[in-house]
Tab-separated table of N, CA and C in Angstrom:
chain	number	residue	atom	x	y	z
A	1	MET	N	159.442	109.045	108.487
A	1	MET	CA	159.804	108.052	109.197
A	1	MET	C	160.441	106.979	108.236
A	2	PRO	N	161.746	106.664	109.438
A	2	PRO	CA	162.695	105.736	108.611
A	2	PRO	C	161.918	104.494	108.188
A	3	LEU	N	162.018	103.822	106.959
A	3	LEU	CA	161.698	102.844	106.729
A	3	LEU	C	161.672	101.253	107.383
A	4	TRP	N	162.739	101.518	108.385
A	4	TRP	CA	162.779	100.218	109.093
A	4	TRP	C	161.866	100.311	110.367
A	5	LEU	N	161.393	101.543	110.342
A	5	LEU	CA	160.270	101.893	111.645
A	5	LEU	C	159.186	101.789	111.512
A	6	GLU	N	158.528	101.813	109.939
A	6	GLU	CA	157.124	101.379	109.804
A	6	GLU	C	156.385	100.394	110.223
A	7	PRO	N	157.087	99.223	110.249
A	7	PRO	CA	156.298	98.265	111.325
A	7	PRO	C	155.860	98.676	112.550
A	8	LEU	N	156.813	99.201	113.466
A	8	LEU	CA	156.137	99.750	114.735
A	8	LEU	C	155.081	100.993	114.782
A	9	ASP	N	155.436	101.721	113.669
A	9	ASP	CA	154.266	102.490	113.175
A	9	ASP	C	153.006	102.029	113.270
A	10	ARG	N	152.801	100.800	112.224
A	10	ARG	CA	151.756	100.153	111.887
A	10	ARG	C	150.882	99.483	113.366
A	11	LEU	N	152.481	98.876	113.944
A	11	LEU	CA	151.881	98.280	115.230
A	11	LEU	C	151.217	99.443	116.534
A	12	ALA	N	151.452	100.187	116.691
A	12	ALA	CA	151.038	101.030	117.228
A	12	ALA	C	149.881	101.654	116.635
A	13	GLU	N	149.577	101.836	115.545
A	13	GLU	CA	148.340	102.748	115.294
A	13	GLU	C	147.451	101.003	115.043
A	14	ALA	N	147.700	100.113	115.154
A	14	ALA	CA	146.566	99.066	115.287
A	14	ALA	C	146.252	98.541	117.015
A	15	GLY	N	147.110	98.817	117.753
A	15	GLY	CA	146.434	98.496	119.003
A	15	GLY	C	147.245	99.407	119.641
A	16	GLY	N	147.504	100.826	119.471
A	16	GLY	CA	147.849	101.391	120.776
A	16	GLY	C	149.369	101.735	121.167
A	17	PRO	N	150.031	102.325	121.584
A	17	PRO	CA	151.302	102.571	122.298
A	17	PRO	C	151.466	101.433	123.498
A	18	VAL	N	150.378	101.013	124.084
A	18	VAL	CA	150.753	99.469	124.965
A	18	VAL	C	151.125	98.690	124.158
A	19	LEU	N	150.618	98.556	122.992
A	19	LEU	CA	151.380	97.525	122.385
A	19	LEU	C	152.504	97.344	122.056
A	20	LEU	N	153.112	98.289	121.989
A	20	LEU	CA	154.851	98.573	121.775
A	20	LEU	C	155.266	98.462	123.310
A	21	GLY	N	154.886	98.409	124.425
A	21	GLY	CA	155.242	97.685	125.376
A	21	GLY	C	154.760	96.817	125.718
A	22	ILE	N	154.077	95.792	125.113
A	22	ILE	CA	154.122	94.576	124.959
A	22	ILE	C	155.227	94.047	124.302
A	23	ALA	N	155.813	94.335	122.819
A	23	ALA	CA	156.579	93.760	122.020
A	23	ALA	C	158.042	94.229	123.022
A	24	LEU	N	158.366	95.353	123.828
A	24	LEU	CA	159.501	95.694	124.749
A	24	LEU	C	159.390	94.459	125.324
A	25	VAL	N	158.319	94.052	126.276
A	25	VAL	CA	158.648	92.931	127.068
A	25	VAL	C	158.769	91.999	126.382
A	26	ALA	N	158.152	91.319	125.430
A	26	ALA	CA	158.428	89.740	124.637
A	26	ALA	C	159.417	89.744	124.420
A	27	ALA	N	160.731	90.980	123.418
A	27	ALA	CA	161.755	91.438	123.338
A	27	ALA	C	162.465	90.824	124.255
A	28	LEU	N	162.348	91.182	125.852
A	28	LEU	CA	163.389	91.029	126.798
A	28	LEU	C	163.130	89.728	127.256
A	29	LEU	N	161.798	89.238	127.326
A	29	LEU	CA	161.666	87.646	127.791
A	29	LEU	C	162.195	86.690	126.593
A	30	PHE	N	162.295	86.935	125.443
A	30	PHE	CA	162.667	86.132	124.318
A	30	PHE	C	163.986	86.046	124.286
A	31	GLY	N	164.566	87.189	124.619
A	31	GLY	CA	165.852	87.619	124.662
A	31	GLY	C	166.422	87.013	125.681
A	32	LEU	N	165.991	86.680	126.982
A	32	LEU	CA	166.579	86.031	128.294
A	32	LEU	C	166.093	84.493	128.120
A	33	ALA	N	165.094	83.895	126.941
A	33	ALA	CA	165.012	83.104	126.954
A	33	ALA	C	166.030	82.214	126.152
A	34	LEU	N	166.360	83.149	125.262
A	34	LEU	CA	167.439	82.535	124.145
A	34	LEU	C	168.984	82.730	124.855
A	35	GLU	N	169.276	83.527	125.612
A	35	GLU	CA	170.303	83.288	126.722
A	35	GLU	C	170.604	82.153	127.445
A	36	ARG	N	169.278	81.996	127.995
A	36	ARG	CA	169.330	80.753	129.035
A	36	ARG	C	169.620	79.371	127.971
A	37	MET	N	168.797	79.401	126.877
A	37	MET	CA	169.347	78.257	125.733
A	37	MET	C	170.775	78.460	125.475
A	38	TRP	N	171.458	79.554	125.382
A	38	TRP	CA	172.965	79.489	124.880
A	38	TRP	C	173.436	78.837	126.128
A	39	PHE	N	173.247	79.254	127.604
A	39	PHE	CA	174.096	79.137	128.649
A	39	PHE	C	173.649	77.463	128.917
A	40	PHE	N	172.835	76.950	128.708
A	40	PHE	CA	172.537	75.338	128.932
A	40	PHE	C	173.449	74.726	127.877
A	41	ARG	N	173.613	75.127	126.591
A	41	ARG	CA	174.256	74.242	125.792
A	41	ARG	C	175.531	74.472	125.637
A	42	ILE	N	176.205	75.492	126.101
A	42	ILE	CA	177.525	75.538	126.334
A	42	ILE	C	178.101	76.173	127.539
A	43	ALA	N	177.794	76.839	128.153
A	43	ALA	CA	178.299	77.431	129.253
A	43	ALA	C	178.348	76.158	130.502
A	44	TYR	N	177.134	76.059	130.675
A	44	TYR	CA	176.323	75.023	131.809
A	44	TYR	C	177.247	73.751	131.490
A	45	ARG	N	177.216	73.448	130.489
A	45	ARG	CA	177.778	72.057	129.943
A	45	ARG	C	179.573	72.014	130.406
A	46	ARG	N	180.294	73.171	130.228
A	46	ARG	CA	181.642	72.977	130.315
A	46	ARG	C	181.764	73.440	132.005
A	47	ALA	N	181.038	74.228	132.603
A	47	ALA	CA	181.265	73.949	134.002
A	47	ALA	C	180.806	72.964	134.896
A	48	ARG	N	179.789	72.248	134.279
A	48	ARG	CA	179.418	71.165	134.924
A	48	ARG	C	180.696	69.712	134.443
A	49	ARG	N	181.143	69.783	133.711
A	49	ARG	CA	182.486	68.806	133.228
A	49	ARG	C	183.312	69.358	134.096
A	50	ARG	N	183.719	70.701	134.196
A	50	ARG	CA	185.086	70.990	135.111
A	50	ARG	C	184.397	70.897	137.032
A	51	LEU	N	183.363	71.131	137.034
A	51	LEU	CA	182.970	70.529	138.666
A	51	LEU	C	183.209	69.099	138.632
A	52	ILE	N	183.150	68.488	137.779
A	52	ILE	CA	183.130	67.046	137.933
A	52	ILE	C	184.621	66.485	138.155
A	53	GLU	N	185.543	67.229	137.071
A	53	GLU	CA	186.709	66.551	136.896
A	53	GLU	C	187.627	67.227	138.477
A	54	ARG	N	186.862	68.446	138.892
A	54	ARG	CA	187.474	68.686	140.292
A	54	ARG	C	186.948	67.668	141.443
A	55	TRP	N	186.039	67.488	141.422
A	55	TRP	CA	185.390	66.665	142.607
A	55	TRP	C	186.028	65.246	142.151
A	56	ALA	N	186.212	64.575	141.342
A	56	ALA	CA	186.900	63.411	141.099
A	56	ALA	C	188.320	63.503	141.234
A	57	ALA	N	188.811	64.764	141.038
A	57	ALA	CA	190.439	64.880	141.589
A	57	ALA	C	190.902	64.970	142.950
A	58	ARG	N	190.010	65.329	143.564
A	58	ARG	CA	190.303	65.376	145.388
A	58	ARG	C	190.629	64.086	145.410
A	59	ASP	N	190.879	63.943	146.977
A	59	ASP	CA	191.398	62.605	147.477
A	59	ASP	C	190.536	62.336	148.379
A	60	ASP	N	190.244	63.354	149.274
A	60	ASP	CA	188.806	63.387	150.107
A	60	ASP	C	187.526	63.047	149.464
A	61	HIS	N	186.577	62.281	149.683
A	61	HIS	CA	184.922	62.340	148.858
A	61	HIS	C	184.036	61.847	150.342
A	62	LEU	N	184.497	61.493	151.397
A	62	LEU	CA	184.070	60.741	152.071
A	62	LEU	C	183.493	61.744	153.461
A	63	SER	N	184.462	62.331	153.885
A	63	SER	CA	183.927	63.288	154.934
A	63	SER	C	183.028	64.288	154.635
A	64	TRP	N	182.708	64.793	156.005
A	64	TRP	CA	181.558	65.733	156.345
A	64	TRP	C	181.860	67.150	155.380
A	65	SER	N	182.991	67.385	155.490
A	65	SER	CA	183.447	69.108	154.659
A	65	SER	C	183.619	68.709	153.408
A	66	ALA	N	183.629	67.291	152.925
A	66	ALA	CA	184.182	67.023	151.466
A	66	ALA	C	182.414	67.000	151.050
A	67	ARG	N	181.667	66.064	151.906
A	67	ARG	CA	180.325	66.403	151.422
A	67	ARG	C	179.629	67.432	151.346
A	68	THR	N	179.947	68.592	152.042
A	68	THR	CA	179.677	69.948	152.108
A	68	THR	C	180.106	70.689	151.112
A	69	LEU	N	181.400	70.577	150.683
A	69	LEU	CA	182.065	71.233	149.848
A	69	LEU	C	181.510	70.822	148.344
A	70	ARG	N	180.942	69.351	147.815
A	70	ARG	CA	180.468	69.363	146.706
A	70	ARG	C	178.704	69.697	146.734
A	71	GLU	N	178.145	69.489	148.237
A	71	GLU	CA	176.876	70.183	148.017
A	71	GLU	C	176.684	71.747	147.686
A	72	VAL	N	178.102	72.809	148.399
A	72	VAL	CA	178.081	73.821	147.771
A	72	VAL	C	178.378	74.078	146.220
A	73	TRP	N	179.364	73.316	145.882
A	73	TRP	CA	179.582	73.403	144.462
A	73	TRP	C	178.608	73.214	143.539
A	74	THR	N	177.493	72.335	143.899
A	74	THR	CA	176.454	71.852	143.129
A	74	THR	C	175.615	72.804	143.376
A	75	ARG	N	175.213	73.366	144.208
A	75	ARG	CA	174.218	74.647	144.501
A	75	ARG	C	174.542	75.891	143.939
A	76	GLU	N	176.150	76.073	143.890
A	76	GLU	CA	176.588	77.104	142.880
A	76	GLU	C	176.039	77.000	141.654
A	77	LEU	N	176.144	75.983	141.058
A	77	LEU	CA	176.247	75.840	139.290
A	77	LEU	C	174.498	75.743	139.210
A	78	ILE	N	173.898	75.038	140.077
A	78	ILE	CA	172.338	74.832	139.662
A	78	ILE	C	172.191	76.311	139.868
A	79	GLY	N	172.346	76.958	140.849
A	79	GLY	CA	172.089	78.565	141.193
A	79	GLY	C	172.355	79.697	139.600
A	80	ARG	N	173.363	78.860	139.139
A	80	ARG	CA	173.748	79.708	137.983
A	80	ARG	C	172.762	80.047	136.732
A	81	LEU	N	172.336	78.347	136.819
A	81	LEU	CA	171.094	78.250	135.651
A	81	LEU	C	169.756	79.006	135.999
A	82	ARG	N	169.619	78.900	137.682
A	82	ARG	CA	168.216	79.397	138.174
A	82	ARG	C	168.518	81.180	138.001
A	83	ARG	N	169.788	81.461	137.590
A	83	ARG	CA	169.958	83.254	138.180
A	83	ARG	C	168.525	83.949	137.651
A	84	PRO	N	168.257	84.019	136.286
A	84	PRO	CA	167.238	84.714	135.571
A	84	PRO	C	165.687	84.098	135.745
A	85	LEU	N	165.805	83.278	136.478
A	85	LEU	CA	164.460	82.445	136.641
A	85	LEU	C	163.128	83.590	137.199
A	86	PRO	N	163.738	84.300	138.041
A	86	PRO	CA	162.528	85.627	138.696
A	86	PRO	C	162.366	86.673	137.515
A	87	TRP	N	163.340	87.029	137.142
A	87	TRP	CA	163.061	88.173	135.626
A	87	TRP	C	162.581	87.388	134.951
A	88	LEU	N	162.079	86.277	134.530
A	88	LEU	CA	161.499	85.463	133.102
A	88	LEU	C	159.867	85.424	134.018
A	89	LYS	N	159.750	84.911	135.103
A	89	LYS	CA	158.478	85.337	135.735
A	89	LYS	C	157.843	86.466	135.827
A	90	LEU	N	158.436	87.701	136.371
A	90	LEU	CA	158.057	88.854	136.369
A	90	LEU	C	157.754	89.305	135.084
A	91	LEU	N	158.613	88.837	133.986
A	91	LEU	CA	158.312	89.581	132.403
A	91	LEU	C	156.747	88.894	132.322
A	92	VAL	N	156.671	87.627	132.561
A	92	VAL	CA	155.495	86.629	132.294
A	92	VAL	C	154.208	87.289	132.920
A	93	ALA	N	154.273	87.717	134.078
A	93	ALA	CA	153.197	88.407	134.905
A	93	ALA	C	152.808	89.623	134.342
A	94	ILE	N	153.866	90.287	133.647
A	94	ILE	CA	153.762	91.974	133.438
A	94	ILE	C	152.821	91.711	131.946
A	95	CYS	N	153.181	90.997	131.080
A	95	CYS	CA	152.426	90.655	129.806
A	95	CYS	C	150.840	90.980	130.129
A	96	PRO	N	149.618	89.880	130.780
A	96	PRO	CA	148.810	90.115	130.453
A	96	PRO	C	148.469	91.502	131.292
A	97	LEU	N	148.769	92.056	132.088
A	97	LEU	CA	148.651	93.753	132.825
A	97	LEU	C	148.793	94.230	131.865
A	98	LEU	N	149.845	94.402	130.837
A	98	LEU	CA	149.535	95.466	130.099
A	98	LEU	C	148.970	95.503	128.834
A	99	GLY	N	148.378	94.233	128.714
A	99	GLY	CA	147.228	94.132	127.770
A	99	GLY	C	146.152	94.410	128.153
A	100	LEU	N	145.955	94.257	129.749
A	100	LEU	CA	144.594	94.742	130.043
A	100	LEU	C	144.703	96.199	130.028
A	101	LEU	N	145.818	96.632	130.116
A	101	LEU	CA	145.956	98.235	130.533
A	101	LEU	C	145.497	98.784	128.968
A	102	GLY	N	146.341	97.860	128.247
A	102	GLY	CA	146.069	98.542	126.550
A	102	GLY	C	144.645	98.617	125.774
A	103	THR	N	143.830	97.144	126.628
A	103	THR	CA	141.907	97.639	126.392
A	103	THR	C	141.688	98.458	126.998
A	104	VAL	N	141.964	98.381	128.209
A	104	VAL	CA	141.216	99.851	129.072
A	104	VAL	C	141.346	101.050	128.355
A	105	THR	N	142.588	101.427	128.170
A	105	THR	CA	143.002	102.905	127.469
A	105	THR	C	142.093	103.023	125.783
A	106	GLY	N	142.084	101.766	125.405
A	106	GLY	CA	141.480	101.652	124.163
A	106	GLY	C	139.906	101.683	124.483
A	107	MET	N	139.337	101.315	125.409
A	107	MET	CA	137.899	101.188	125.567
A	107	MET	C	137.506	102.970	125.571
A	108	ILE	N	138.546	103.148	126.251
A	108	ILE	CA	138.359	104.781	127.083
A	108	ILE	C	138.148	106.009	125.629
A	109	THR	N	139.281	105.660	124.550
A	109	THR	CA	139.202	106.046	123.515
A	109	THR	C	137.979	105.974	122.744
A	110	VAL	N	137.751	104.586	122.281
A	110	VAL	CA	136.564	104.263	122.017
A	110	VAL	C	135.202	105.230	122.175
A	111	PHE	N	135.056	105.019	123.981
A	111	PHE	CA	133.737	105.825	124.022
A	111	PHE	C	133.884	107.310	124.117
A	112	ASP	N	134.951	107.829	124.715
A	112	ASP	CA	134.996	109.162	124.321
A	112	ASP	C	135.147	109.790	122.498
A	113	GLY	N	135.256	108.625	121.937
A	113	GLY	CA	134.797	108.968	120.301
A	113	GLY	C	133.446	108.801	120.119
A	114	LEU	N	132.740	107.950	120.556
A	114	LEU	CA	131.329	108.121	120.513
A	114	LEU	C	130.465	109.493	121.271
A	115	ALA	N	131.225	109.448	122.299
A	115	ALA	CA	130.640	110.843	123.193
A	115	ALA	C	130.631	111.830	122.069
A	116	ALA	N	131.874	112.117	121.954
A	116	ALA	CA	132.059	113.322	120.930
A	116	ALA	C	131.138	113.398	119.239
A	117	SER	N	131.200	112.089	119.103
A	117	SER	CA	130.271	112.505	117.758
A	117	SER	C	128.880	112.406	118.255
A	118	GLU	N	128.422	112.141	119.183
A	118	GLU	CA	126.896	111.994	119.508
A	118	GLU	C	126.081	110.990	118.381
A	119	THR	N	126.518	110.519	117.720
A	119	THR	CA	125.759	109.631	116.987
A	119	THR	C	126.242	108.237	117.416
A	120	SER	N	125.206	107.133	117.216
A	120	SER	CA	125.898	105.525	117.725
A	120	SER	C	126.128	104.753	116.300
A	121	GLN	N	127.513	104.644	115.901
A	121	GLN	CA	128.091	104.197	115.116
A	121	GLN	C	128.409	102.855	115.264
A	122	ALA	N	127.499	102.063	115.018
A	122	ALA	CA	128.291	100.401	115.423
A	122	ALA	C	129.100	100.253	114.797
A	123	ARG	N	129.816	100.521	113.427
A	123	ARG	CA	130.868	99.740	112.786
A	123	ARG	C	132.209	100.895	113.283
A	124	ALA	N	132.174	101.940	114.025
A	124	ALA	CA	133.065	102.742	114.491
A	124	ALA	C	133.778	102.327	115.758
A	125	MET	N	132.328	101.855	116.737
A	125	MET	CA	132.305	101.021	117.967
A	125	MET	C	132.852	99.787	117.607
A	126	ALA	N	132.302	99.047	116.896
A	126	ALA	CA	133.217	97.667	116.608
A	126	ALA	C	134.469	97.706	116.003
A	127	ASP	N	134.888	98.357	115.410
A	127	ASP	CA	136.456	99.000	115.117
A	127	ASP	C	137.210	99.513	116.126
A	128	GLY	N	136.698	99.978	117.252
A	128	GLY	CA	137.391	100.565	118.008
A	128	GLY	C	137.373	99.624	119.152
A	129	VAL	N	136.428	98.691	119.526
A	129	VAL	CA	136.570	97.624	120.285
A	129	VAL	C	137.507	96.620	119.808
A	130	ALA	N	137.479	95.931	118.545
A	130	ALA	CA	138.705	95.220	118.066
A	130	ALA	C	139.942	96.094	118.263
A	131	ARG	N	140.142	97.375	117.963
A	131	ARG	CA	141.515	97.478	118.186
A	131	ARG	C	141.904	97.711	119.584
A	132	ALA	N	140.962	97.634	120.791
A	132	ALA	CA	141.065	97.700	121.945
A	132	ALA	C	141.542	96.564	122.359
A	133	THR	N	140.858	95.407	122.140
A	133	THR	CA	141.376	94.014	122.387
A	133	THR	C	142.541	93.609	121.935
A	134	LEU	N	142.927	94.242	120.626
A	134	LEU	CA	144.245	93.572	120.225
A	134	LEU	C	145.729	93.575	121.299
A	135	PRO	N	145.583	94.517	122.442
A	135	PRO	CA	146.760	94.348	123.379
A	135	PRO	C	146.504	93.202	124.393
A	136	THR	N	144.967	92.961	124.587
A	136	THR	CA	144.847	91.859	125.570
A	136	THR	C	145.350	90.595	124.513
A	137	LEU	N	145.184	90.309	123.341
A	137	LEU	CA	144.967	89.111	123.079
A	137	LEU	C	147.063	89.298	123.239
A	138	SER	N	147.449	90.355	122.641
A	138	SER	CA	148.879	89.868	122.696
A	138	SER	C	149.743	89.611	124.024
A	139	GLY	N	149.346	90.645	124.878
A	139	GLY	CA	149.648	90.289	126.007
A	139	GLY	C	149.594	88.420	126.344
A	140	MET	N	148.716	88.389	126.402
A	140	MET	CA	148.286	87.066	126.908
A	140	MET	C	148.923	86.048	125.808
A	141	ALA	N	149.188	86.279	124.699
A	141	ALA	CA	150.001	85.335	123.947
A	141	ALA	C	151.325	85.260	124.082
A	142	VAL	N	151.926	86.339	124.469
A	142	VAL	CA	153.345	86.432	124.905
A	142	VAL	C	153.273	85.972	126.230
A	143	ALA	N	152.515	86.017	126.781
A	143	ALA	CA	152.543	85.329	128.639
A	143	ALA	C	152.386	83.943	128.277
A	144	VAL	N	151.300	83.454	127.374
A	144	VAL	CA	151.482	81.765	127.366
A	144	VAL	C	152.832	81.280	126.867
A	145	VAL	N	153.355	81.828	125.848
A	145	VAL	CA	154.664	81.373	125.204
A	145	VAL	C	155.684	81.738	126.347
A	146	GLY	N	156.033	82.602	126.839
A	146	GLY	CA	156.655	82.558	128.266
A	146	GLY	C	156.849	82.129	129.412
A	147	LEU	N	155.443	81.584	129.985
A	147	LEU	CA	154.908	80.654	130.864
A	147	LEU	C	155.232	79.292	130.391
A	148	MET	N	155.415	78.854	129.017
A	148	MET	CA	155.688	77.478	128.616
A	148	MET	C	157.112	77.489	128.446
A	149	PHE	N	157.843	78.611	128.457
A	149	PHE	CA	159.313	78.727	128.550
A	149	PHE	C	159.945	78.497	130.061
A	150	THR	N	159.287	79.244	130.913
A	150	THR	CA	159.780	79.446	132.405
A	150	THR	C	159.538	77.838	132.912
A	151	SER	N	158.116	77.299	132.841
A	151	SER	CA	158.069	76.108	133.298
A	151	SER	C	158.907	75.038	132.488
A	152	ARG	N	159.336	74.498	131.657
A	152	ARG	CA	160.188	73.975	130.589
A	152	ARG	C	161.677	74.326	131.469
A	153	LEU	N	161.851	75.523	131.597
A	153	LEU	CA	163.048	75.812	132.317
A	153	LEU	C	163.396	74.996	133.754
A	154	GLU	N	162.469	75.238	134.322
A	154	GLU	CA	162.633	74.665	135.707
A	154	GLU	C	162.125	73.029	135.683
A	155	GLN	N	161.719	72.790	134.827
A	155	GLN	CA	161.773	71.352	134.657
A	155	GLN	C	163.455	71.054	134.423
A	156	VAL	N	164.023	71.332	133.466
A	156	VAL	CA	165.197	71.396	133.025
A	156	VAL	C	166.084	71.731	134.519
A	157	ILE	N	165.703	72.674	135.224
A	157	ILE	CA	166.663	72.620	136.436
A	157	ILE	C	166.624	71.424	137.080
A	158	ARG	N	165.602	71.501	137.594
A	158	ARG	CA	165.002	70.076	138.378
A	158	ARG	C	165.948	68.840	137.915
A	159	ARG	N	165.805	68.151	136.670
A	159	ARG	CA	166.468	67.416	136.051
A	159	ARG	C	167.964	67.440	136.101
A	160	GLU	N	168.644	68.596	135.653
A	160	GLU	CA	169.988	68.698	135.774
A	160	GLU	C	170.663	68.685	137.537
A	161	ASP	N	169.577	69.035	138.269
A	161	ASP	CA	170.391	69.121	140.108
A	161	ASP	C	170.274	67.821	140.030
A	162	GLN	N	169.409	66.647	139.356
A	162	GLN	CA	169.242	65.399	139.932
A	162	GLN	C	170.533	64.532	138.979
A	163	ARG	N	170.782	65.198	137.612
A	163	ARG	CA	172.020	64.546	136.871
A	163	ARG	C	173.383	64.710	137.693
A	164	LEU	N	173.308	66.094	137.865
A	164	LEU	CA	174.407	66.521	138.293
A	164	LEU	C	175.385	65.654	139.666
A	165	HIS	N	174.225	65.430	140.852
A	165	HIS	CA	174.314	64.511	141.818
A	165	HIS	C	174.886	62.994	141.319
A	166	ASP	N	174.040	62.389	140.523
A	166	ASP	CA	174.419	61.372	139.894
A	166	ASP	C	175.237	61.079	139.130
A	167	ARG	N	176.120	62.219	138.302
A	167	ARG	CA	177.604	62.073	137.571
A	167	ARG	C	178.564	62.448	138.598
A	168	LEU	N	178.353	63.176	139.581
A	168	LEU	CA	179.448	62.564	140.801
A	168	LEU	C	179.377	61.962	141.257
A	169	ALA	N	178.375	61.290	141.605
A	169	ALA	CA	178.563	59.829	142.277
A	169	ALA	C	179.233	59.074	140.870
A	170	ARG	N	179.071	59.040	139.852
A	170	ARG	CA	179.363	58.191	138.905
A	170	ARG	C	180.950	58.324	138.596
A	171	ALA	N	181.155	59.577	139.028
A	171	ALA	CA	182.879	60.307	138.801
A	171	ALA	C	183.730	59.428	139.773
A	172	LEU	N	183.099	59.559	141.199
A	172	LEU	CA	183.788	58.900	142.173
A	172	LEU	C	183.840	57.224	141.841
A	173	GLU	N	182.951	56.489	141.499
A	173	GLU	CA	182.748	55.028	141.243
A	173	GLU	C	184.204	54.605	140.543
A	174	GLU	N	183.990	55.760	139.160
A	174	GLU	CA	184.843	55.139	138.253
A	174	GLU	C	186.234	55.824	138.550
A	175	SER	N	186.737	56.841	139.330
A	175	SER	CA	188.301	56.887	139.699
A	175	SER	C	188.344	55.837	140.894
A	176	HIS	N	187.708	55.256	141.574
A	176	HIS	CA	187.793	54.052	142.456
A	176	HIS	C	188.044	52.833	142.013
A	177	ALA	N	187.444	52.442	140.626
A	177	ALA	CA	187.569	51.233	140.062
A	177	ALA	C	189.197	51.171	139.435
């Protein structure tokens, strides 16, 4: 086995193959989180600035069609910020379920081992139970961190929606001043 795969082997040995699935889901979750941070810090701010400039450059700001266009533009931009939110929520929901799957399969392995040995080895059972509960702990930990990020992202989206409307109104006031 290559040296760089050794930690994954130890991870699978410690918590079973389900732990590798949790690690994969965690990598996807945190990859999406990093992408959203990059999008918000760089791409979203540029797009917001262009939208404000485009709105301020218009001659008509008061008609129904102008206000509708403004609403469409803002919804489109906020929608781009909101786009991966369902995927993030799905990954957060999957983590504890994978952890539970790891625990159940681990406990089945423990009980099979105890049935095959026909002796009650408390130490072997305790070791097996500890190994079986590791996926649950991992799944819950990843879910909690993912939930914190998802709720923070939802808060940022609500705040940015309001700020975008405020900045468009301010840009209109500044262009008429």
